[in-house]
Amino acid sequence: MGLLDGPFTAVDFETADYGADSACALALVHVEGDEIVGRDLFMIRPPRSRFAFTHIHGITWAHVRGEPSFAEHWPEIAAKLARATFLAAHNASFDRGVFAACCAAAGVVPPALSFHCTVQLARRVWRPRGLTRANLPAVCQHLGIALNHHDPASDAEACARIVIAARREGVALGPPLLDSRRKRKPST
């Protein structure tokens, strides 16, 4: 359990349907030290045109039908992750599962980066200080982080800022996720 040191990337996927391979957006927020040093947003054409979660994130088939697939985006995504020493996500088992499924469908090997969950981090660090819920809006409100929930760029940046807040307090990261085979639901 090292400190939250080293460059990392916060990730947030939005999915079109219940298939873990149905990413329709991916946001990456890159952090070095206590600073956000880069942001990337990839709009992704999922493998199916049906959208079950438009009511959550606002993305429709019309928004992404002309976008590259995950496989077509992969070289740029992989390059963007090259400096990261770990990945962070809020409800990381969801994002790790989507990442793994999209990589498998694209026939690519994901980088050997551990996923760390900011839900678990927030519960461990701020629950003793009055945090009652650990969903992303509640943690952001507790820490004074701006959030436009379910906008992938905003969600990824909020996740990065949660890790930065813990880093500034000298908090240990905690263990990475070990198993993501839980029942799948939309990200929180």
Tab-separated table of C-alpha atoms in Angstrom:
chain	number	residue	atom	x	y	z
A	1	MET	CA	0.000	0.000	0.000
A	2	GLY	CA	2.097	2.853	-1.255
A	3	LEU	CA	1.264	6.495	-1.052
A	4	LEU	CA	-0.681	7.980	-3.918
A	5	ASP	CA	2.523	8.891	-5.710
A	6	GLY	CA	3.488	8.568	-9.326
A	7	PRO	CA	1.576	9.762	-12.346
A	8	PHE	CA	-1.879	8.258	-12.734
A	9	THR	CA	-4.885	8.486	-14.995
A	10	ALA	CA	-8.474	8.763	-13.806
A	11	VAL	CA	-10.905	7.064	-16.174
A	12	ASP	CA	-14.636	7.167	-16.725
A	13	PHE	CA	-16.563	5.069	-19.221
A	14	GLU	CA	-20.149	5.568	-20.275
A	15	THR	CA	-21.865	2.590	-21.873
A	16	ALA	CA	-24.648	2.286	-24.394
A	17	ASP	CA	-26.259	-0.913	-23.126
A	18	TYR	CA	-25.832	-3.728	-20.611
A	19	GLY	CA	-22.942	-5.272	-22.557
A	20	ALA	CA	-19.604	-4.461	-20.950
A	21	ASP	CA	-18.177	-3.993	-24.463
A	22	SER	CA	-20.631	-1.155	-25.245
A	23	ALA	CA	-18.477	1.850	-24.318
A	24	CYS	CA	-19.782	4.962	-26.043
A	25	ALA	CA	-17.474	7.441	-24.292
A	26	LEU	CA	-14.198	7.330	-22.409
A	27	ALA	CA	-12.659	10.232	-20.528
A	28	LEU	CA	-9.079	10.212	-19.287
A	29	VAL	CA	-7.661	12.761	-16.861
A	30	HIS	CA	-3.891	12.585	-16.391
A	31	VAL	CA	-2.273	13.641	-13.123
A	32	GLU	CA	1.335	14.216	-12.139
A	33	GLY	CA	2.006	15.223	-8.546
A	34	ASP	CA	-0.968	17.326	-7.466
A	35	GLU	CA	-1.657	18.708	-10.933
A	36	ILE	CA	-3.955	17.696	-13.756
A	37	VAL	CA	-1.680	17.733	-16.782
A	38	GLY	CA	-4.003	16.477	-19.513
A	39	ARG	CA	-7.544	15.583	-20.451
A	40	ASP	CA	-8.835	13.368	-23.246
A	41	LEU	CA	-12.347	12.510	-24.338
A	42	PHE	CA	-13.000	9.691	-26.787
A	43	MET	CA	-16.478	9.345	-28.241
A	44	ILE	CA	-16.791	5.705	-29.252
A	45	ARG	CA	-19.061	3.895	-31.706
A	46	PRO	CA	-20.225	0.858	-29.698
A	47	PRO	CA	-20.747	-2.523	-31.378
A	48	ARG	CA	-24.549	-2.200	-31.266
A	49	SER	CA	-26.843	0.707	-32.106
A	50	ARG	CA	-29.233	0.173	-29.189
A	51	PHE	CA	-28.833	2.563	-26.270
A	52	ALA	CA	-30.277	1.672	-22.873
A	53	PHE	CA	-28.582	4.406	-20.836
A	54	THR	CA	-29.216	7.596	-22.814
A	55	HIS	CA	-31.449	8.740	-19.944
A	56	ILE	CA	-28.367	8.657	-17.685
A	57	HIS	CA	-25.615	10.194	-19.825
A	58	GLY	CA	-27.463	11.816	-22.725
A	59	ILE	CA	-25.434	10.038	-25.436
A	60	THR	CA	-27.373	8.525	-28.344
A	61	TRP	CA	-26.505	6.438	-31.390
A	62	ALA	CA	-26.795	9.613	-33.480
A	63	HIS	CA	-23.983	11.162	-31.396
A	64	VAL	CA	-21.538	8.290	-31.981
A	65	ARG	CA	-22.470	6.374	-35.119
A	66	GLY	CA	-19.788	8.221	-37.113
A	67	GLU	CA	-17.119	7.952	-34.385
A	68	PRO	CA	-14.268	5.432	-34.377
A	69	SER	CA	-14.741	2.122	-32.584
A	70	PHE	CA	-12.762	1.323	-29.447
A	71	ALA	CA	-10.354	-0.740	-31.581
A	72	GLU	CA	-9.812	2.238	-33.901
A	73	HIS	CA	-9.195	4.531	-30.907
A	74	TRP	CA	-6.911	2.012	-29.183
A	75	PRO	CA	-3.500	3.231	-30.434
A	76	GLU	CA	-4.197	6.742	-29.130
A	77	ILE	CA	-5.728	5.472	-25.866
A	78	ALA	CA	-2.734	3.194	-25.248
A	79	ALA	CA	-0.326	6.066	-25.910
A	80	LYS	CA	-2.237	8.307	-23.494
A	81	LEU	CA	-1.960	5.667	-20.744
A	82	ALA	CA	1.767	5.088	-21.246
A	83	ARG	CA	2.915	7.386	-18.409
A	84	ALA	CA	0.368	6.219	-15.843
A	85	THR	CA	1.510	4.101	-12.910
A	86	PHE	CA	-2.085	3.204	-12.005
A	87	LEU	CA	-5.678	3.938	-13.038
A	88	ALA	CA	-8.349	5.378	-10.772
A	89	ALA	CA	-12.105	5.272	-11.199
A	90	HIS	CA	-15.171	5.823	-9.065
A	91	ASN	CA	-16.807	2.409	-8.770
A	92	ALA	CA	-13.684	1.048	-10.446
A	93	SER	CA	-14.995	-2.499	-10.889
A	94	PHE	CA	-17.434	-1.101	-13.472
A	95	ASP	CA	-14.789	0.817	-15.427
A	96	ARG	CA	-12.257	-2.012	-15.207
A	97	GLY	CA	-14.857	-4.448	-16.526
A	98	VAL	CA	-15.734	-2.172	-19.448
A	99	PHE	CA	-12.040	-1.599	-20.202
A	100	ALA	CA	-11.317	-5.346	-20.172
A	101	ALA	CA	-14.355	-6.169	-22.334
A	102	CYS	CA	-13.563	-3.451	-24.875
A	103	CYS	CA	-9.927	-4.552	-25.080
A	104	ALA	CA	-10.987	-8.186	-25.522
A	105	ALA	CA	-13.487	-7.267	-28.250
A	106	ALA	CA	-10.793	-5.181	-29.985
A	107	GLY	CA	-8.247	-7.999	-29.717
A	108	VAL	CA	-5.765	-5.869	-27.774
A	109	VAL	CA	-3.983	-6.430	-24.494
A	110	PRO	CA	-4.687	-3.749	-21.884
A	111	PRO	CA	-1.674	-2.223	-20.157
A	112	ALA	CA	-0.598	-3.875	-16.905
A	113	LEU	CA	-1.947	-1.071	-14.712
A	114	SER	CA	-3.753	-1.608	-11.437
A	115	PHE	CA	-7.210	-0.110	-10.973
A	116	HIS	CA	-7.901	1.720	-7.728
A	117	CYS	CA	-11.385	2.637	-6.588
A	118	THR	CA	-12.157	6.128	-5.311
A	119	VAL	CA	-15.398	4.866	-3.735
A	120	GLN	CA	-13.289	2.674	-1.444
A	121	LEU	CA	-10.765	5.480	-0.940
A	122	ALA	CA	-13.488	7.980	-0.026
A	123	ARG	CA	-15.122	5.585	2.435
A	124	ARG	CA	-11.813	4.906	4.139
A	125	VAL	CA	-10.644	8.524	4.309
A	126	TRP	CA	-13.728	10.722	4.650
A	127	ARG	CA	-16.409	8.514	6.224
A	128	PRO	CA	-14.828	9.060	9.668
A	129	ARG	CA	-15.017	12.800	8.886
A	130	GLY	CA	-18.730	12.950	8.141
A	131	LEU	CA	-19.101	11.485	4.639
A	132	THR	CA	-22.370	9.563	4.765
A	133	ARG	CA	-22.576	8.284	1.158
A	134	ALA	CA	-19.737	7.462	-1.221
A	135	ASN	CA	-21.407	7.947	-4.592
A	136	LEU	CA	-19.653	10.484	-6.804
A	137	PRO	CA	-22.034	13.414	-6.206
A	138	ALA	CA	-21.870	12.940	-2.415
A	139	VAL	CA	-18.066	12.719	-2.334
A	140	CYS	CA	-17.752	15.756	-4.604
A	141	GLN	CA	-20.127	17.746	-2.410
A	142	HIS	CA	-18.206	16.706	0.705
A	143	LEU	CA	-14.885	17.800	-0.841
A	144	GLY	CA	-16.185	20.874	-2.702
A	145	ILE	CA	-15.427	19.433	-6.155
A	146	ALA	CA	-17.502	20.691	-9.095
A	147	LEU	CA	-19.374	17.922	-10.909
A	148	ASN	CA	-21.661	17.542	-13.904
A	149	HIS	CA	-22.538	13.931	-13.101
A	150	HIS	CA	-22.492	11.386	-15.935
A	151	ASP	CA	-20.598	13.744	-18.209
A	152	PRO	CA	-17.576	11.469	-18.627
A	153	ALA	CA	-15.054	14.326	-18.670
A	154	SER	CA	-16.500	15.782	-15.470
A	155	ASP	CA	-16.723	12.387	-13.747
A	156	ALA	CA	-13.103	11.518	-14.613
A	157	GLU	CA	-11.869	14.908	-13.435
A	158	ALA	CA	-13.796	14.556	-10.174
A	159	CYS	CA	-12.231	11.139	-9.651
A	160	ALA	CA	-8.770	12.617	-10.259
A	161	ARG	CA	-9.482	15.394	-7.764
A	162	ILE	CA	-10.562	12.839	-5.138
A	163	VAL	CA	-7.207	11.070	-5.457
A	164	ILE	CA	-5.399	14.440	-5.372
A	165	ALA	CA	-7.286	15.399	-2.190
A	166	ALA	CA	-6.258	12.121	-0.542
A	167	ARG	CA	-2.700	12.540	-1.845
A	168	ARG	CA	-2.472	15.987	-0.253
A	169	GLU	CA	-3.403	14.389	3.070
A	170	GLY	CA	-0.660	11.757	2.689
A	171	VAL	CA	-3.168	8.905	2.512
A	172	ALA	CA	-2.111	5.439	1.372
A	173	LEU	CA	-3.784	4.317	-1.839
A	174	GLY	CA	-4.905	0.916	-0.603
A	175	PRO	CA	-4.959	-2.336	-2.520
A	176	PRO	CA	-5.988	-2.449	-6.170
A	177	LEU	CA	-9.150	-4.217	-7.222
A	178	LEU	CA	-8.717	-7.953	-7.370
A	179	ASP	CA	-11.999	-9.149	-8.844
A	180	SER	CA	-14.464	-7.369	-11.126
A	181	ARG	CA	-16.887	-10.251	-11.730
A	182	ARG	CA	-19.739	-8.736	-9.778
A	183	LYS	CA	-23.126	-8.043	-11.348
A	184	ARG	CA	-22.805	-5.183	-13.802
A	185	LYS	CA	-24.769	-1.944	-13.431
A	186	PRO	CA	-24.307	1.577	-14.804
A	187	SER	CA	-21.521	3.618	-13.221
A	188	THR	CA	-22.327	5.879	-10.289
